[in-house]
């Protein structure tokens, strides 16, 4: 492992702005952005396609040995997800896949199946990695850990805008319900539940703009790593 590499962990609930902020930080600093939610979404999509129930742990685990899941970054730093060599980067964003991803991510065997690919990315690159358990489980030695959050209604409002921009038809109530379902699921599971690492910095973005949140993260990085 290269000691000059930096690892930044960004955890928090769905829709807190982790991915948009992490992407902006990665671009600014020229480091790799790893979206671990996309990896869980890919397993969720595989289960959905196979007609296996999202809570059918045995059925999902039986699929794992046959799954070829990879992520590759294009020349613009965009992470693309591949399932059996098919680019599924768009499809994994569908609301039904969100629910599947949240359910399958509670299965311990799914988490261990995906662990090494996440750690490998941080061994080989300077990364900003976002998810639910990056600071607590995947990269416990990350040099900076941020727990990013915002009120559920505000997260739903932002997520609705994103989905609408993509032409996905949905309503505020449906998006809020999804978010509340996932918050509960992701925080209450036995394995690697969503919670702030003890040494994380808490950042609540309910009342602050994207630009102010970004600046706050960049300041923390500068303070910690001098970047
Ligand atoms: O970040 P996201 O909304 O794309 O993640 C989709 C689901 O994957 C989320 O509901 C919980 C799960 N997940 C996880 O359990 N651990 C991670 N490190 C990232 C995501």
PDB file of C-alpha atoms and ligand atoms in Angstrom:
ATOM      1  CA  UNK A   1       0.000   0.000   0.000  1.00  0.00           C
ATOM      2  CA  UNK A   2       1.182   3.468  -0.892  1.00  0.00           C
ATOM      3  CA  UNK A   3       1.373   5.625   2.257  1.00  0.00           C
ATOM      4  CA  UNK A   4       0.822   8.786   0.287  1.00  0.00           C
ATOM      5  CA  UNK A   5      -2.706   7.704  -0.597  1.00  0.00           C
ATOM      6  CA  UNK A   6      -5.558   9.390   1.212  1.00  0.00           C
ATOM      7  CA  UNK A   7      -8.912   7.852   2.081  1.00  0.00           C
ATOM      8  CA  UNK A   8     -11.977   9.915   2.866  1.00  0.00           C
ATOM      9  CA  UNK A   9     -15.126   8.171   4.104  1.00  0.00           C
ATOM     10  CA  UNK A  10     -18.531   9.808   3.638  1.00  0.00           C
ATOM     11  CA  UNK A  11     -21.411   8.014   5.302  1.00  0.00           C
ATOM     12  CA  UNK A  12     -24.996   8.991   5.880  1.00  0.00           C
ATOM     13  CA  UNK A  13     -28.617   8.241   5.004  1.00  0.00           C
ATOM     14  CA  UNK A  14     -30.124   8.197   1.505  1.00  0.00           C
ATOM     15  CA  UNK A  15     -30.420  11.530  -0.178  1.00  0.00           C
ATOM     16  CA  UNK A  16     -28.159  13.506   2.151  1.00  0.00           C
ATOM     17  CA  UNK A  17     -26.097  14.645  -0.841  1.00  0.00           C
ATOM     18  CA  UNK A  18     -23.214  12.208  -0.355  1.00  0.00           C
ATOM     19  CA  UNK A  19     -22.758  11.355  -3.997  1.00  0.00           C
ATOM     20  CA  UNK A  20     -23.055  14.860  -5.484  1.00  0.00           C
ATOM     21  CA  UNK A  21     -20.694  16.271  -2.880  1.00  0.00           C
ATOM     22  CA  UNK A  22     -18.222  13.382  -3.116  1.00  0.00           C
ATOM     23  CA  UNK A  23     -18.156  13.646  -6.899  1.00  0.00           C
ATOM     24  CA  UNK A  24     -17.437  17.373  -6.689  1.00  0.00           C
ATOM     25  CA  UNK A  25     -14.648  16.822  -4.141  1.00  0.00           C
ATOM     26  CA  UNK A  26     -13.090  14.064  -6.259  1.00  0.00           C
ATOM     27  CA  UNK A  27     -13.134  16.262  -9.333  1.00  0.00           C
ATOM     28  CA  UNK A  28     -11.618  19.206  -7.497  1.00  0.00           C
ATOM     29  CA  UNK A  29      -8.810  17.177  -5.906  1.00  0.00           C
ATOM     30  CA  UNK A  30      -8.216  14.713  -8.738  1.00  0.00           C
ATOM     31  CA  UNK A  31      -8.928  11.647  -6.609  1.00  0.00           C
ATOM     32  CA  UNK A  32     -11.232   8.697  -7.251  1.00  0.00           C
ATOM     33  CA  UNK A  33     -14.886   8.765  -6.195  1.00  0.00           C
ATOM     34  CA  UNK A  34     -16.235   5.362  -5.228  1.00  0.00           C
ATOM     35  CA  UNK A  35     -20.016   5.124  -4.875  1.00  0.00           C
ATOM     36  CA  UNK A  36     -20.551   1.952  -2.829  1.00  0.00           C
ATOM     37  CA  UNK A  37     -24.350   2.290  -2.912  1.00  0.00           C
ATOM     38  CA  UNK A  38     -24.120   1.629  -6.663  1.00  0.00           C
ATOM     39  CA  UNK A  39     -22.433  -1.702  -5.916  1.00  0.00           C
ATOM     40  CA  UNK A  40     -25.247  -2.781  -3.562  1.00  0.00           C
ATOM     41  CA  UNK A  41     -27.755  -1.561  -6.121  1.00  0.00           C
ATOM     42  CA  UNK A  42     -26.179  -3.873  -8.690  1.00  0.00           C
ATOM     43  CA  UNK A  43     -26.718  -6.878  -6.424  1.00  0.00           C
ATOM     44  CA  UNK A  44     -30.290  -5.633  -5.861  1.00  0.00           C
ATOM     45  CA  UNK A  45     -30.841  -5.448  -9.613  1.00  0.00           C
ATOM     46  CA  UNK A  46     -29.444  -8.957 -10.092  1.00  0.00           C
ATOM     47  CA  UNK A  47     -31.932 -10.298  -7.514  1.00  0.00           C
ATOM     48  CA  UNK A  48     -34.813  -8.366  -9.068  1.00  0.00           C
ATOM     49  CA  UNK A  49     -33.968  -9.677 -12.528  1.00  0.00           C
ATOM     50  CA  UNK A  50     -33.628 -13.224 -11.245  1.00  0.00           C
ATOM     51  CA  UNK A  51     -37.104 -12.989  -9.699  1.00  0.00           C
ATOM     52  CA  UNK A  52     -35.703 -13.580  -6.215  1.00  0.00           C
ATOM     53  CA  UNK A  53     -37.502 -11.713  -3.403  1.00  0.00           C
ATOM     54  CA  UNK A  54     -35.399  -8.949  -1.864  1.00  0.00           C
ATOM     55  CA  UNK A  55     -35.850 -10.455   1.597  1.00  0.00           C
ATOM     56  CA  UNK A  56     -35.217 -14.019   0.472  1.00  0.00           C
ATOM     57  CA  UNK A  57     -31.725 -14.182   1.968  1.00  0.00           C
ATOM     58  CA  UNK A  58     -31.178 -17.795   0.895  1.00  0.00           C
ATOM     59  CA  UNK A  59     -32.213 -17.039  -2.674  1.00  0.00           C
ATOM     60  CA  UNK A  60     -30.014 -13.941  -2.862  1.00  0.00           C
ATOM     61  CA  UNK A  61     -26.992 -15.735  -1.376  1.00  0.00           C
ATOM     62  CA  UNK A  62     -27.427 -18.554  -3.914  1.00  0.00           C
ATOM     63  CA  UNK A  63     -27.049 -15.984  -6.709  1.00  0.00           C
ATOM     64  CA  UNK A  64     -23.732 -14.568  -5.433  1.00  0.00           C
ATOM     65  CA  UNK A  65     -21.273 -17.163  -6.832  1.00  0.00           C
ATOM     66  CA  UNK A  66     -22.643 -16.584 -10.341  1.00  0.00           C
ATOM     67  CA  UNK A  67     -22.483 -12.786 -10.178  1.00  0.00           C
ATOM     68  CA  UNK A  68     -19.840 -10.845 -12.023  1.00  0.00           C
ATOM     69  CA  UNK A  69     -20.018  -7.323 -10.605  1.00  0.00           C
ATOM     70  CA  UNK A  70     -17.458  -4.724 -11.533  1.00  0.00           C
ATOM     71  CA  UNK A  71     -17.075  -1.005 -11.424  1.00  0.00           C
ATOM     72  CA  UNK A  72     -14.957   0.976 -13.825  1.00  0.00           C
ATOM     73  CA  UNK A  73     -14.270   4.685 -13.931  1.00  0.00           C
ATOM     74  CA  UNK A  74     -14.357   6.401 -17.301  1.00  0.00           C
ATOM     75  CA  UNK A  75     -11.933   9.146 -18.332  1.00  0.00           C
ATOM     76  CA  UNK A  76     -14.178  11.756 -16.630  1.00  0.00           C
ATOM     77  CA  UNK A  77     -14.052   9.903 -13.319  1.00  0.00           C
ATOM     78  CA  UNK A  78     -17.639   8.674 -13.690  1.00  0.00           C
ATOM     79  CA  UNK A  79     -18.194   5.288 -12.088  1.00  0.00           C
ATOM     80  CA  UNK A  80     -20.025   2.793 -14.276  1.00  0.00           C
ATOM     81  CA  UNK A  81     -21.461  -0.435 -12.892  1.00  0.00           C
ATOM     82  CA  UNK A  82     -21.299  -3.694 -14.822  1.00  0.00           C
ATOM     83  CA  UNK A  83     -23.369  -6.783 -14.172  1.00  0.00           C
ATOM     84  CA  UNK A  84     -22.205  -9.793 -16.195  1.00  0.00           C
ATOM     85  CA  UNK A  85     -20.359  -7.250 -18.369  1.00  0.00           C
ATOM     86  CA  UNK A  86     -23.511  -5.234 -19.117  1.00  0.00           C
ATOM     87  CA  UNK A  87     -23.440  -1.554 -18.187  1.00  0.00           C
ATOM     88  CA  UNK A  88     -26.342  -1.169 -15.740  1.00  0.00           C
ATOM     89  CA  UNK A  89     -25.431   2.300 -14.431  1.00  0.00           C
ATOM     90  CA  UNK A  90     -28.806   3.816 -15.379  1.00  0.00           C
ATOM     91  CA  UNK A  91     -31.050   0.919 -14.447  1.00  0.00           C
ATOM     92  CA  UNK A  92     -29.722   0.659 -10.874  1.00  0.00           C
ATOM     93  CA  UNK A  93     -31.142   4.139 -10.154  1.00  0.00           C
ATOM     94  CA  UNK A  94     -34.780   3.062 -10.544  1.00  0.00           C
ATOM     95  CA  UNK A  95     -36.845   3.390  -7.322  1.00  0.00           C
ATOM     96  CA  UNK A  96     -37.664  -0.342  -7.219  1.00  0.00           C
ATOM     97  CA  UNK A  97     -33.945  -1.118  -7.312  1.00  0.00           C
ATOM     98  CA  UNK A  98     -33.397   1.270  -4.341  1.00  0.00           C
ATOM     99  CA  UNK A  99     -35.683  -0.833  -2.179  1.00  0.00           C
ATOM    100  CA  UNK A 100     -34.073  -4.059  -3.366  1.00  0.00           C
ATOM    101  CA  UNK A 101     -30.606  -2.637  -2.662  1.00  0.00           C
ATOM    102  CA  UNK A 102     -31.577  -1.650   0.866  1.00  0.00           C
ATOM    103  CA  UNK A 103     -33.030  -5.114   1.545  1.00  0.00           C
ATOM    104  CA  UNK A 104     -30.196  -7.186   0.078  1.00  0.00           C
ATOM    105  CA  UNK A 105     -27.600  -5.011   1.824  1.00  0.00           C
ATOM    106  CA  UNK A 106     -28.879  -6.294   5.184  1.00  0.00           C
ATOM    107  CA  UNK A 107     -27.690  -9.816   4.264  1.00  0.00           C
ATOM    108  CA  UNK A 108     -24.256 -10.392   5.868  1.00  0.00           C
ATOM    109  CA  UNK A 109     -23.026 -12.632   2.990  1.00  0.00           C
ATOM    110  CA  UNK A 110     -23.800  -9.859   0.486  1.00  0.00           C
ATOM    111  CA  UNK A 111     -21.745  -7.396   2.533  1.00  0.00           C
ATOM    112  CA  UNK A 112     -18.739  -9.704   2.756  1.00  0.00           C
ATOM    113  CA  UNK A 113     -19.023 -10.560  -0.956  1.00  0.00           C
ATOM    114  CA  UNK A 114     -18.615  -6.845  -1.775  1.00  0.00           C
ATOM    115  CA  UNK A 115     -16.023  -5.926   0.855  1.00  0.00           C
ATOM    116  CA  UNK A 116     -12.818  -6.717  -1.005  1.00  0.00           C
ATOM    117  CA  UNK A 117     -13.646  -4.737  -4.145  1.00  0.00           C
ATOM    118  CA  UNK A 118     -14.243  -1.650  -1.998  1.00  0.00           C
ATOM    119  CA  UNK A 119     -11.037  -2.049   0.025  1.00  0.00           C
ATOM    120  CA  UNK A 120      -9.002  -2.783  -3.090  1.00  0.00           C
ATOM    121  CA  UNK A 121     -10.046   0.559  -4.628  1.00  0.00           C
ATOM    122  CA  UNK A 122      -8.733   2.357  -1.517  1.00  0.00           C
ATOM    123  CA  UNK A 123      -5.484   0.348  -1.467  1.00  0.00           C
ATOM    124  CA  UNK A 124      -4.733   1.350  -5.025  1.00  0.00           C
ATOM    125  CA  UNK A 125      -6.024   4.941  -5.204  1.00  0.00           C
ATOM    126  CA  UNK A 126      -6.632   8.052  -3.200  1.00  0.00           C
ATOM    127  CA  UNK A 127     -10.371   7.849  -2.724  1.00  0.00           C
ATOM    128  CA  UNK A 128     -13.429   9.561  -1.451  1.00  0.00           C
ATOM    129  CA  UNK A 129     -15.826   6.684  -0.823  1.00  0.00           C
ATOM    130  CA  UNK A 130     -19.442   7.092   0.155  1.00  0.00           C
ATOM    131  CA  UNK A 131     -21.875   4.640   1.707  1.00  0.00           C
ATOM    132  CA  UNK A 132     -23.270   3.613   5.074  1.00  0.00           C
ATOM    133  CA  UNK A 133     -20.425   1.743   6.752  1.00  0.00           C
ATOM    134  CA  UNK A 134     -17.294   3.137   5.136  1.00  0.00           C
ATOM    135  CA  UNK A 135     -15.943   4.855   8.256  1.00  0.00           C
ATOM    136  CA  UNK A 136     -17.103   2.097  10.621  1.00  0.00           C
ATOM    137  CA  UNK A 137     -16.333  -1.110   8.692  1.00  0.00           C
ATOM    138  CA  UNK A 138     -14.876  -0.811   5.184  1.00  0.00           C
ATOM    139  CA  UNK A 139     -12.156   1.788   5.831  1.00  0.00           C
ATOM    140  CA  UNK A 140     -11.878   2.110   9.621  1.00  0.00           C
ATOM    141  CA  UNK A 141      -8.463   3.778   9.170  1.00  0.00           C
ATOM    142  CA  UNK A 142      -9.692   6.440   6.745  1.00  0.00           C
ATOM    143  CA  UNK A 143      -7.863   9.719   7.391  1.00  0.00           C
ATOM    144  CA  UNK A 144     -11.111  11.681   7.392  1.00  0.00           C
ATOM    145  CA  UNK A 145     -14.626  10.462   8.122  1.00  0.00           C
ATOM    146  CA  UNK A 146     -17.676  12.590   7.562  1.00  0.00           C
ATOM    147  CA  UNK A 147     -21.241  11.702   8.526  1.00  0.00           C
ATOM    148  CA  UNK A 148     -23.486  13.662   6.230  1.00  0.00           C
ATOM    149  CA  UNK A 149     -27.124  14.038   7.058  1.00  0.00           C
ATOM    150  CA  UNK A 150     -30.240  16.179   6.521  1.00  0.00           C
ATOM    151  CA  UNK A 151     -33.907  16.021   7.571  1.00  0.00           C
ATOM    152  CA  UNK A 152     -35.909  13.322   5.692  1.00  0.00           C
ATOM    153  CA  UNK A 153     -38.271  15.886   4.080  1.00  0.00           C
ATOM    154  CA  UNK A 154     -35.363  17.870   2.714  1.00  0.00           C
ATOM    155  CA  UNK A 155     -33.683  14.710   1.411  1.00  0.00           C
ATOM    156  CA  UNK A 156     -36.944  13.671  -0.258  1.00  0.00           C
ATOM    157  CA  UNK A 157     -37.279  17.101  -1.853  1.00  0.00           C
ATOM    158  CA  UNK A 158     -33.771  16.881  -3.326  1.00  0.00           C
ATOM    159  CA  UNK A 159     -34.205  13.281  -4.476  1.00  0.00           C
ATOM    160  CA  UNK A 160     -37.508  14.154  -6.176  1.00  0.00           C
ATOM    161  CA  UNK A 161     -35.770  16.900  -8.165  1.00  0.00           C
ATOM    162  CA  UNK A 162     -33.068  14.451  -9.249  1.00  0.00           C
ATOM    163  CA  UNK A 163     -35.589  11.817 -10.320  1.00  0.00           C
ATOM    164  CA  UNK A 164     -37.722  14.375 -12.165  1.00  0.00           C
ATOM    165  CA  UNK A 165     -34.655  15.628 -14.011  1.00  0.00           C
ATOM    166  CA  UNK A 166     -34.139  12.051 -15.207  1.00  0.00           C
ATOM    167  CA  UNK A 167     -37.750  11.810 -16.330  1.00  0.00           C
ATOM    168  CA  UNK A 168     -38.730   9.287 -13.639  1.00  0.00           C
ATOM    169  CA  UNK A 169     -42.382   9.814 -12.706  1.00  0.00           C
ATOM    170  CA  UNK A 170     -42.985   9.784  -8.973  1.00  0.00           C
ATOM    171  CA  UNK A 171     -44.377  11.951  -6.156  1.00  0.00           C
ATOM    172  CA  UNK A 172     -42.968  13.631  -3.057  1.00  0.00           C
ATOM    173  CA  UNK A 173     -44.974  11.247  -0.841  1.00  0.00           C
ATOM    174  CA  UNK A 174     -43.585   8.166  -2.604  1.00  0.00           C
ATOM    175  CA  UNK A 175     -40.010   9.430  -2.430  1.00  0.00           C
ATOM    176  CA  UNK A 176     -40.372  10.322   1.254  1.00  0.00           C
ATOM    177  CA  UNK A 177     -41.842   6.894   1.986  1.00  0.00           C
ATOM    178  CA  UNK A 178     -38.884   5.216   0.214  1.00  0.00           C
ATOM    179  CA  UNK A 179     -36.436   7.323   2.183  1.00  0.00           C
ATOM    180  CA  UNK A 180     -38.102   6.555   5.511  1.00  0.00           C
ATOM    181  CA  UNK A 181     -38.238   2.851   4.653  1.00  0.00           C
ATOM    182  CA  UNK A 182     -34.548   2.818   3.782  1.00  0.00           C
ATOM    183  CA  UNK A 183     -33.520   4.916   6.808  1.00  0.00           C
ATOM    184  CA  UNK A 184     -35.187   2.410   9.077  1.00  0.00           C
ATOM    185  CA  UNK A 185     -33.845  -0.611   7.212  1.00  0.00           C
ATOM    186  CA  UNK A 186     -30.293   0.694   6.902  1.00  0.00           C
ATOM    187  CA  UNK A 187     -30.051   1.811  10.547  1.00  0.00           C
ATOM    188  CA  UNK A 188     -31.700  -1.140  12.213  1.00  0.00           C
ATOM    189  CA  UNK A 189     -29.960  -4.061  10.490  1.00  0.00           C
ATOM    190  CA  UNK A 190     -27.658  -6.203  12.608  1.00  0.00           C
ATOM    191  CA  UNK A 191     -24.647  -6.138  10.279  1.00  0.00           C
ATOM    192  CA  UNK A 192     -22.882  -2.831   9.604  1.00  0.00           C
ATOM    193  CA  UNK A 193     -25.854  -0.594  10.390  1.00  0.00           C
ATOM    194  CA  UNK A 194     -25.816   3.038   9.372  1.00  0.00           C
ATOM    195  CA  UNK A 195     -24.283   4.994  12.230  1.00  0.00           C
ATOM    196  CA  UNK A 196     -21.612   7.657  12.570  1.00  0.00           C
ATOM    197  CA  UNK A 197     -18.105   6.401  13.318  1.00  0.00           C
ATOM    198  CA  UNK A 198     -16.923   7.677  16.693  1.00  0.00           C
ATOM    199  CA  UNK A 199     -14.192   9.712  15.052  1.00  0.00           C
ATOM    200  CA  UNK A 200     -16.393  11.166  12.298  1.00  0.00           C
ATOM    201  CA  UNK A 201     -17.264  14.800  11.741  1.00  0.00           C
ATOM    202  CA  UNK A 202     -21.028  15.379  11.635  1.00  0.00           C
ATOM    203  CA  UNK A 203     -22.336  17.600   8.880  1.00  0.00           C
ATOM    204  CA  UNK A 204     -26.068  18.389   8.688  1.00  0.00           C
ATOM    205  CA  UNK A 205     -26.872  19.964   5.323  1.00  0.00           C
ATOM    206  CA  UNK A 206     -30.605  20.630   5.912  1.00  0.00           C
ATOM    207  CA  UNK A 207     -30.093  24.354   6.101  1.00  0.00           C
ATOM    208  CA  UNK A 208     -26.934  24.780   4.065  1.00  0.00           C
ATOM    209  CA  UNK A 209     -26.500  25.103   0.347  1.00  0.00           C
ATOM    210  CA  UNK A 210     -24.569  22.687  -1.817  1.00  0.00           C
ATOM    211  CA  UNK A 211     -21.726  25.194  -2.253  1.00  0.00           C
ATOM    212  CA  UNK A 212     -21.423  25.824   1.481  1.00  0.00           C
ATOM    213  CA  UNK A 213     -21.429  22.070   2.203  1.00  0.00           C
ATOM    214  CA  UNK A 214     -18.755  21.509  -0.432  1.00  0.00           C
ATOM    215  CA  UNK A 215     -16.593  24.263   1.009  1.00  0.00           C
ATOM    216  CA  UNK A 216     -16.970  22.813   4.481  1.00  0.00           C
ATOM    217  CA  UNK A 217     -15.746  19.400   3.267  1.00  0.00           C
ATOM    218  CA  UNK A 218     -12.855  20.939   1.316  1.00  0.00           C
ATOM    219  CA  UNK A 219     -11.810  22.875   4.437  1.00  0.00           C
ATOM    220  CA  UNK A 220     -11.830  19.691   6.497  1.00  0.00           C
ATOM    221  CA  UNK A 221      -9.701  17.933   3.869  1.00  0.00           C
ATOM    222  CA  UNK A 222      -7.242  20.811   3.757  1.00  0.00           C
ATOM    223  CA  UNK A 223      -6.967  20.830   7.529  1.00  0.00           C
ATOM    224  CA  UNK A 224      -6.480  17.059   7.707  1.00  0.00           C
ATOM    225  CA  UNK A 225      -4.302  16.324   4.676  1.00  0.00           C
ATOM    226  CA  UNK A 226      -3.066  19.703   3.493  1.00  0.00           C
ATOM    227  CA  UNK A 227      -4.630  19.042   0.069  1.00  0.00           C
TER     228      UNK A 227
HETATM  229  O1  LIG B   1     -26.340   5.145  -1.398  1.00  0.00           O
HETATM  230  P1  LIG B   1     -27.500   4.452  -2.120  1.00  0.00           P
HETATM  231  O2  LIG B   1     -28.822   5.027  -1.769  1.00  0.00           O
HETATM  232  O3  LIG B   1     -27.264   4.328  -3.573  1.00  0.00           O
HETATM  233  O4  LIG B   1     -27.466   2.945  -1.530  1.00  0.00           O
HETATM  234  C1  LIG B   1     -28.419   1.973  -1.865  1.00  0.00           C
HETATM  235  C2  LIG B   1     -28.605   1.011  -0.687  1.00  0.00           C
HETATM  236  O5  LIG B   1     -27.408   0.255  -0.489  1.00  0.00           O
HETATM  237  C3  LIG B   1     -28.872   1.682   0.645  1.00  0.00           C
HETATM  238  O6  LIG B   1     -30.253   1.724   0.944  1.00  0.00           O
HETATM  239  C4  LIG B   1     -28.142   0.843   1.663  1.00  0.00           C
HETATM  240  C5  LIG B   1     -27.141   0.063   0.894  1.00  0.00           C
HETATM  241  N1  LIG B   1     -25.764   0.448   1.166  1.00  0.00           N
HETATM  242  C6  LIG B   1     -25.140  -0.172   2.229  1.00  0.00           C
HETATM  243  O7  LIG B   1     -25.766  -0.954   2.934  1.00  0.00           O
HETATM  244  N2  LIG B   1     -23.829   0.076   2.487  1.00  0.00           N
HETATM  245  C7  LIG B   1     -23.135   0.943   1.748  1.00  0.00           C
HETATM  246  N3  LIG B   1     -21.842   1.157   2.022  1.00  0.00           N
HETATM  247  C8  LIG B   1     -23.771   1.618   0.669  1.00  0.00           C
HETATM  248  C9  LIG B   1     -25.093   1.354   0.418  1.00  0.00           C
END
